[in-house]
Coordinates of C-alpha atoms and ligand atoms in Angstrom, one line a residue:
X1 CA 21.2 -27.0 0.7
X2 CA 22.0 -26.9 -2.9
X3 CA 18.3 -26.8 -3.8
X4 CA 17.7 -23.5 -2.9
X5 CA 19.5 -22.1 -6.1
X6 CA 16.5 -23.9 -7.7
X7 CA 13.9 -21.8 -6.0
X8 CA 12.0 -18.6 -7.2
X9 CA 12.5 -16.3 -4.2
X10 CA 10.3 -13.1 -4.4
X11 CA 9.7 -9.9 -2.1
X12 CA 5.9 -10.2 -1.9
X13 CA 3.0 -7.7 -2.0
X14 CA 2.2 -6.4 1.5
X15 CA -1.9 -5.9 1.8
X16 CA -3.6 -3.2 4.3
X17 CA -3.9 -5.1 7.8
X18 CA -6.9 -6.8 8.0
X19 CA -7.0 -6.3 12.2
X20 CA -10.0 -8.5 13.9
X21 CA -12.4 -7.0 16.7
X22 CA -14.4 -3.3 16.5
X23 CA -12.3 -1.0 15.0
X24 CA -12.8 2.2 12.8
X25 CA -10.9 0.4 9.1
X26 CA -10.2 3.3 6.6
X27 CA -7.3 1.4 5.6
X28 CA -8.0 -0.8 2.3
X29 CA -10.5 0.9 0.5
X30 CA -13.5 -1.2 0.8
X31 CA -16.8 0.0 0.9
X32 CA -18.4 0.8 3.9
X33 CA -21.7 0.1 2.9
X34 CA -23.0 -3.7 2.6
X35 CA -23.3 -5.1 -1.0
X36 CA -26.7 -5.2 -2.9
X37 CA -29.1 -7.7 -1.3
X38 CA -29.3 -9.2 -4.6
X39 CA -26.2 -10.8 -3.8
X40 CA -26.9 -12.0 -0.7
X41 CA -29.8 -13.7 -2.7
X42 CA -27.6 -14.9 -4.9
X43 CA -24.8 -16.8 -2.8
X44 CA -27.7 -18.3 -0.6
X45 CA -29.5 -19.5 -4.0
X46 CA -26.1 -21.7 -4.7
X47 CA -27.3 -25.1 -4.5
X48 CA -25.5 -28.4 -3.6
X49 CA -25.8 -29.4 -6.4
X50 CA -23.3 -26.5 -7.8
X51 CA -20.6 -26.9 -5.2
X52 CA -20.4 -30.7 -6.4
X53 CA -19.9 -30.1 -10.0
X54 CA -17.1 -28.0 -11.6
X55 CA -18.2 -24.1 -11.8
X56 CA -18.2 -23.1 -15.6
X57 CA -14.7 -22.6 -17.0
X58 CA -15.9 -20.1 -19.4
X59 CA -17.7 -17.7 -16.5
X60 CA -20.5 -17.2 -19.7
X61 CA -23.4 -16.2 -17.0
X62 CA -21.0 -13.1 -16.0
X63 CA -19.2 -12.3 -18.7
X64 CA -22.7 -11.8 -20.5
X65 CA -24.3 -10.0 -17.7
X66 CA -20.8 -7.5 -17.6
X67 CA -20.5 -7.1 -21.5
X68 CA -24.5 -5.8 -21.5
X69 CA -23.8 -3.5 -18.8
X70 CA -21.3 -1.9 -20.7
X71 CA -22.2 -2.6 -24.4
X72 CA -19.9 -4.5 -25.5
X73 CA -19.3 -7.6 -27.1
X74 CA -18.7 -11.0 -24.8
X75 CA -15.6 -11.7 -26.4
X76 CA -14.3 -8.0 -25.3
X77 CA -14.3 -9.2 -21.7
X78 CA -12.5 -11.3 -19.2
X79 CA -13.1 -11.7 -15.8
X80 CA -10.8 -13.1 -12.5
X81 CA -10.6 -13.6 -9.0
X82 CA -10.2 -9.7 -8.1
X83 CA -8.6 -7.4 -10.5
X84 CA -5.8 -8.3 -8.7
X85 CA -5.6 -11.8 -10.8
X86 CA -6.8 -10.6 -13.8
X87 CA -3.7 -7.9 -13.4
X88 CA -1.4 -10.7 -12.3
X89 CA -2.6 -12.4 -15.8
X90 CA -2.4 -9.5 -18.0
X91 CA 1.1 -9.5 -16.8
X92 CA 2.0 -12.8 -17.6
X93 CA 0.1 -12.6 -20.8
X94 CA 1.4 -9.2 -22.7
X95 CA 4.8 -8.3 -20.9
X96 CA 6.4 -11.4 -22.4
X97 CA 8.9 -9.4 -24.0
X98 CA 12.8 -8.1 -23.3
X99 CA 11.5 -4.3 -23.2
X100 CA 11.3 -2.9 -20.0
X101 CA 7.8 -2.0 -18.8
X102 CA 6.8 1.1 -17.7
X103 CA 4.5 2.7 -14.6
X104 CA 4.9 5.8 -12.3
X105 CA 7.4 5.7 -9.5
X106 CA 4.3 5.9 -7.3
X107 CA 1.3 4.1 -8.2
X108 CA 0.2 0.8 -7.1
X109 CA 2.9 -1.4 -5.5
X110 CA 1.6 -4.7 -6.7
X111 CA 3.0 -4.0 -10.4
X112 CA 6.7 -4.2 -9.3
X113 CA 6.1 -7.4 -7.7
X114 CA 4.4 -8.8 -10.4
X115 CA 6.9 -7.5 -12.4
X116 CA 9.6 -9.6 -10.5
X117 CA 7.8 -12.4 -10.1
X118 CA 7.5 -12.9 -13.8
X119 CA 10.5 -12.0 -14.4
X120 CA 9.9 -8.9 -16.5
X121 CA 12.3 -6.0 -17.1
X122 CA 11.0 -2.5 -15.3
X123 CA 11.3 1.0 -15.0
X124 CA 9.6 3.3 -12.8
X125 CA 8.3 6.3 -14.6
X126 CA 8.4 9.4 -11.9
X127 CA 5.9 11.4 -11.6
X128 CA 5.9 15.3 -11.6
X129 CA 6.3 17.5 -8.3
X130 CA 2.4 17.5 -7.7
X131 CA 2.1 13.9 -8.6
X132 CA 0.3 14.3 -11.7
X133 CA 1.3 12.0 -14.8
X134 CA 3.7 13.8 -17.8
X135 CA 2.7 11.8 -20.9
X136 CA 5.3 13.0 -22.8
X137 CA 7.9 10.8 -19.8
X138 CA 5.8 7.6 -21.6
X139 CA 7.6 8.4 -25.4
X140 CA 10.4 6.1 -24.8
X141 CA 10.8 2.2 -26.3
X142 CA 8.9 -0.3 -23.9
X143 CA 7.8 -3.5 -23.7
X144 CA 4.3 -2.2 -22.2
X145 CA 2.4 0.3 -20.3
X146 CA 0.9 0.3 -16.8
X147 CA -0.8 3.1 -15.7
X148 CA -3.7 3.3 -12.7
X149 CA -6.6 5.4 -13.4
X150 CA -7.6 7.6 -10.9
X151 CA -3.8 6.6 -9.4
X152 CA -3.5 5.4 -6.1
X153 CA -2.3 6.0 -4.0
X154 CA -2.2 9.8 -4.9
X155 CA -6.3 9.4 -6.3
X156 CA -5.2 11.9 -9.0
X157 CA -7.3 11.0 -12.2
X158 CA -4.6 11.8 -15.5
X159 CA -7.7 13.1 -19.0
X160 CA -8.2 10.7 -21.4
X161 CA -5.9 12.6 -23.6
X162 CA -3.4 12.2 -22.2
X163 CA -3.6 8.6 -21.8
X164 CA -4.3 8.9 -25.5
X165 CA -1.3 10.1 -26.6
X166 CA 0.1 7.5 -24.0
X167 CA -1.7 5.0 -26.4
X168 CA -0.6 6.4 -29.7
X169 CA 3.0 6.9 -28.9
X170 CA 3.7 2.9 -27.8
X171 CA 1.3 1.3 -30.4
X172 CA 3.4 -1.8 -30.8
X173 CA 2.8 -2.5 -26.7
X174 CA 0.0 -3.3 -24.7
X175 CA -1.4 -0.1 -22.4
X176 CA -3.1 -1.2 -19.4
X177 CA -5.2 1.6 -17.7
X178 CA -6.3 -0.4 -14.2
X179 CA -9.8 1.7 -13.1
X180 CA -10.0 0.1 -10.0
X181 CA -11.3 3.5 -9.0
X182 CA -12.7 5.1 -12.0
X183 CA -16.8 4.5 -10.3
X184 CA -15.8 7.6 -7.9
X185 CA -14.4 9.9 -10.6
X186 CA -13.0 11.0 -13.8
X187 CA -13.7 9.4 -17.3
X188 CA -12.9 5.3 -18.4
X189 CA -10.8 4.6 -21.0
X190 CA -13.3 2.3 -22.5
X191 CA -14.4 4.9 -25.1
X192 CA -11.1 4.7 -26.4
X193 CA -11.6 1.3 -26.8
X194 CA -12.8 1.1 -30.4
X195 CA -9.9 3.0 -31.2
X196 CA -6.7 1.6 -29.6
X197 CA -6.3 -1.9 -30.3
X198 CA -3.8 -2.1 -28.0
X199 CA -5.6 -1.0 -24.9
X200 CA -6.7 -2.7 -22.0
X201 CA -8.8 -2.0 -19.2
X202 CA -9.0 -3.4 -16.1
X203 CA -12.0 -3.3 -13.2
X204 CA -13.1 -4.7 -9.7
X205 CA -16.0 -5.0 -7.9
X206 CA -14.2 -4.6 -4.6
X207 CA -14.4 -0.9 -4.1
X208 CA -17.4 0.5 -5.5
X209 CA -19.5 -2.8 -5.5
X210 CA -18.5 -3.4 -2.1
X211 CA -17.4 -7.2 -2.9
X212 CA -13.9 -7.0 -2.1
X213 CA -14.7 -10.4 0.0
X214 CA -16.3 -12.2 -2.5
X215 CA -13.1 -11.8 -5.6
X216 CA -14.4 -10.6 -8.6
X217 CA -12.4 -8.3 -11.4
X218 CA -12.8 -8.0 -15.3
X219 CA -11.0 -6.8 -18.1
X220 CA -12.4 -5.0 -21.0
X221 CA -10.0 -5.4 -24.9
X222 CA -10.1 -6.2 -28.0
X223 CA -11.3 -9.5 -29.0
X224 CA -7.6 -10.5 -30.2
X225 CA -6.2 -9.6 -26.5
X226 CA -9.0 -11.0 -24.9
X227 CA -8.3 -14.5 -26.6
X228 CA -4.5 -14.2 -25.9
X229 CA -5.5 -13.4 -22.1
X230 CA -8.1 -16.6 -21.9
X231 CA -5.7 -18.5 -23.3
X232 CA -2.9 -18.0 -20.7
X233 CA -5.5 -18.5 -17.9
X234 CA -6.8 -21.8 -18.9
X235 CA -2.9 -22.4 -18.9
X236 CA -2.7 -21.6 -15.5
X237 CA -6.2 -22.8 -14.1
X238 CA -9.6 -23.5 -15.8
X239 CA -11.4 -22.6 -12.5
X240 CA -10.5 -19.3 -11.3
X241 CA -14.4 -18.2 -10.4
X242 CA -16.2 -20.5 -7.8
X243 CA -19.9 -20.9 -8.7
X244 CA -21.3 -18.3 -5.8
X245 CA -18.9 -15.8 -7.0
X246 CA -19.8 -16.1 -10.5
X247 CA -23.7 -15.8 -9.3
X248 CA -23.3 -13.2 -6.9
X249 CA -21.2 -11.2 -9.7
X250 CA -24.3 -11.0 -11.7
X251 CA -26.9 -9.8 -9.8
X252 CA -23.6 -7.4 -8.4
X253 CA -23.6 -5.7 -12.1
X254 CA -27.2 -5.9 -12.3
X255 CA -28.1 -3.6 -9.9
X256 CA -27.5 -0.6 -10.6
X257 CA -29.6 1.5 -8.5
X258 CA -27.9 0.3 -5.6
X259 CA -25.0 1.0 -7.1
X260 CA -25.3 4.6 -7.6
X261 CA -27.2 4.5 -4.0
X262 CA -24.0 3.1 -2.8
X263 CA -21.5 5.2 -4.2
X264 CA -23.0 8.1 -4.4
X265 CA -23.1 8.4 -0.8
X266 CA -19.3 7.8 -1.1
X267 CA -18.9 10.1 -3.0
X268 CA -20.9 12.8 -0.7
X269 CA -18.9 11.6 2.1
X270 CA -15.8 12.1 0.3
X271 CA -16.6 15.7 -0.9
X272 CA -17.4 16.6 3.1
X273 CA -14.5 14.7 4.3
X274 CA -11.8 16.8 1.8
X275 CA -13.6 20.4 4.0
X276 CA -13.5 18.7 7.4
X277 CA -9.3 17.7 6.6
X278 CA -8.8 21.3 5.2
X279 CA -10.1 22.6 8.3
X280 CA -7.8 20.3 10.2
X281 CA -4.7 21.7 8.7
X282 CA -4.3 18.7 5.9
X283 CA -3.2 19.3 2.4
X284 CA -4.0 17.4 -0.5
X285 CA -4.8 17.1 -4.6
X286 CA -8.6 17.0 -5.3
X287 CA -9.3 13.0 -5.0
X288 CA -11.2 11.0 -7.8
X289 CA -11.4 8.0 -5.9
X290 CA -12.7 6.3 -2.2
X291 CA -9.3 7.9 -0.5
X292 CA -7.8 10.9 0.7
X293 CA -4.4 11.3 0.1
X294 CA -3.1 13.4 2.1
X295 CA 0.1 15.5 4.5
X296 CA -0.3 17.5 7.5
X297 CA 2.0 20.8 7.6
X298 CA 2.8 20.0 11.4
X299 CA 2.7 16.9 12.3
X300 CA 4.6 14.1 10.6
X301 CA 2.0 11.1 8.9
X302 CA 3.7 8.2 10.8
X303 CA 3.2 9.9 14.4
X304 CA -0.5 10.1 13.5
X305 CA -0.9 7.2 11.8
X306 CA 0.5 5.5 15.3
X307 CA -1.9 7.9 17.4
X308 CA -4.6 7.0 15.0
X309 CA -4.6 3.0 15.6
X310 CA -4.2 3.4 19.0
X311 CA -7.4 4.8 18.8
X312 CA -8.6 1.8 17.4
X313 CA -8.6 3.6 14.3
X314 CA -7.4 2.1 11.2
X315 CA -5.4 4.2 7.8
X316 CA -3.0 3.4 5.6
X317 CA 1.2 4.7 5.7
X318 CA 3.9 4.0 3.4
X319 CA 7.0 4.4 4.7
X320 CA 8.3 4.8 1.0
X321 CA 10.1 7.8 -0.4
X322 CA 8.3 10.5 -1.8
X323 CA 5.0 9.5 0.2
X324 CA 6.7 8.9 4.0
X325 CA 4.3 12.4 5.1
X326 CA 1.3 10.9 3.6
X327 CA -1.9 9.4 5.2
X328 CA -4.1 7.6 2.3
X329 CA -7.6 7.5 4.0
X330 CA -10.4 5.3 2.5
X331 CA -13.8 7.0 3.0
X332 CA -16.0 5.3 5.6
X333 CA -19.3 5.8 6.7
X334 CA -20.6 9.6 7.4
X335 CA -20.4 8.4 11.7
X336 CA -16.7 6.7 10.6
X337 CA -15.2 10.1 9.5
X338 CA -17.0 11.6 12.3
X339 CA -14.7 9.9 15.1
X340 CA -11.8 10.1 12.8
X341 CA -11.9 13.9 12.6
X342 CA -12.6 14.0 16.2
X343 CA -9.7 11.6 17.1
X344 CA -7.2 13.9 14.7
X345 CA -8.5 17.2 16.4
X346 CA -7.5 15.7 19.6
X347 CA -3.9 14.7 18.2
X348 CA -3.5 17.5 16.6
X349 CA -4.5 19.6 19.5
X350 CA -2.4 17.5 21.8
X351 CA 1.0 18.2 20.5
Ligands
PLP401 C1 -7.7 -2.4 -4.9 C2 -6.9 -2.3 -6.2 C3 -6.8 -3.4 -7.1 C4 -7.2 -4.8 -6.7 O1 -8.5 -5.0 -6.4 P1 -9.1 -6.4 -6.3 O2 -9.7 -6.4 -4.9 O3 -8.0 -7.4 -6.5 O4 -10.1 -6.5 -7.4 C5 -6.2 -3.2 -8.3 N1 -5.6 -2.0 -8.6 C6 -5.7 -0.9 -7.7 C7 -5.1 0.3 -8.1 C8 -6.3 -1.1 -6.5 O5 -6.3 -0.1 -5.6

């Protein structure tokens, strides 16, 4: 079978578990909380007409509507099927050179699979003791910067100075800050914008827009990066954004009361949760994100997170070293956290 020395064989991203029927998912970070109804409005409004013909390549109906939002120009943004794509074509578009790359030892593990699937030399940056990000670790040649702000899955949120001096230290790489998180604390990036040239910032709508279904990311850079990005995507495939998803987008980012509705109850949930945990004997670092990171003194993570679906309840474990005692718990609905804590009172009380 001589051909399979022709092959690109890759160890692939493993997603949450998606499990089908009733149960209790705090185990991908999706919002529990239905998008706006402006978006339902918007898919239904979709006409035949648009299904037959080619969406627009050049997405103009949503990058407009997401460069307003955040005052900026249109040819400061891109925008893909998830952040997830428009990571995957960041990737492919600045890392082209022999440098190795650089992101924490524990951050988001889709970057070392991009990484291989590309091709593109890596090293894994560790992070300190408490998790938190050294900027000083980032001083070293690379052939770019990836760096996930608030992290995850530890939710810690690293100051904008420090990812400044991350910025002014590597100015002849690209610095990609992925915010995938940065609606439920801390401070973007995009200030910094104007001033670092070789800065990019990446976004979704899947977590704090509640459209993780629907596929819709962006990228915020300079007009030069921007250009270079486009250009490797309609390289790859002119029609990444399907014609609902570039309508529903819109009305998505123009909404914003819902929005803040939205994730502001998030956030509320998330403040009560981190109390209700304490209480229960966890331990964690203040989150800035939809998740709770966190480690039990006494009982091991995997044994609860075992107990936990067995309860029909759903979290997230990574048997990964470092994090193999940590539970990363997305924030559901108040009710939600209420059966969790009561199903962890009962495993903890049961041992
Ligand atoms: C969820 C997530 C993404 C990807 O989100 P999409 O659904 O593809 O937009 C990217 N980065 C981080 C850190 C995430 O947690």
């Amino acid at each position: 079978m001589s051909y399979e020395m022709n092959i690109r064989k890759v160890v692939p991203y493993t997603p949450g578990e998606q499990p089908a029927g009733k149960v209790i998912k705090l185990n991908t970070n999706e919002c529990p909380y239905p998008p706006s109804p402006r978006v339902m409005e918007a898919i239904r409004a979709t006409g035949e007409e648009e299904l037959r013909k080619y969406p627009d390549p050049d997405c103009k109906a949503l990058i407009s509507a997401i460069a307003s939002y955040y005052r900026l120009s249109e040819d400061q943004v891109f925008v893909g099927v998830g952040s997830d794509d428009v990571l995957s074509m960041c990737f492919l578009t600045y890392f082209a050179g022999d440098k190795p790359i650089l992101f924490p030892d524990i951050t988001y593990s889709f970057y070392d699979v991009w990484a291989e699937v590309y091709r593109i030399p890596y090293k894994r940056i560790p992070l300190k003791e408490d998790f938190s990000v050294d900027a000083e670790d980032y001083r070293v040649e690379n052939g770019g910067i990836v760096l996930a702000n608030p992290n995850a899955p530890t939710g810690i949120f690293t100051g904008l100075e420090d990812i400044e001096r991350i910025l002014s230290a590597s100015p002849d790489s690209v610095v990609i800050v992925d915010e995938a998180y940065i609606d439920f604390g801390g401070e973007s990036a995009l200030t910094l914008l104007p001033r670092y040239e070789n800065l990019v910032v990446t976004r979704t709508m899947s977590k704090s827009r509640a459209l993780a279904g629907l596929r819709v990311g962006y990228a915020f850079g300079s007009p030069k990066l921007i250009k270079y990005l486009s250009d490797v995507r309609f390289s790859v495939n002119s029609y990444t954004m399907n014609s609902p998803a570039l309508r529903a987008g819109v009305a998505a980012i123009e909404d914003h009361d819902y929005f803040c509705e939205i994730r502001d109850k998030v956030v509320a949930t998330r403040d009560r949760a981190e109390r209700e945990l304490r209480e229960l004997g966890f331990s964690f670092q203040k989150s800035s994100t939809n998740f709770i990171f966190a480690e039990h003194k006494e009982c091991p993570a995997e044994e609860i997170f075992q107990k936990l679906k067995e309860k029909n309840i759903y979290v997230r474990y990574f048997r990964k070293p470092r994090i193999d005692n940590y539970l990363r718990i997305s924030i559901g609905t108040e009710e939600e956290m209420d059966r969790l804590f009561e199903a962890l009172r009962e495993i903890l009380s049961d041992r």
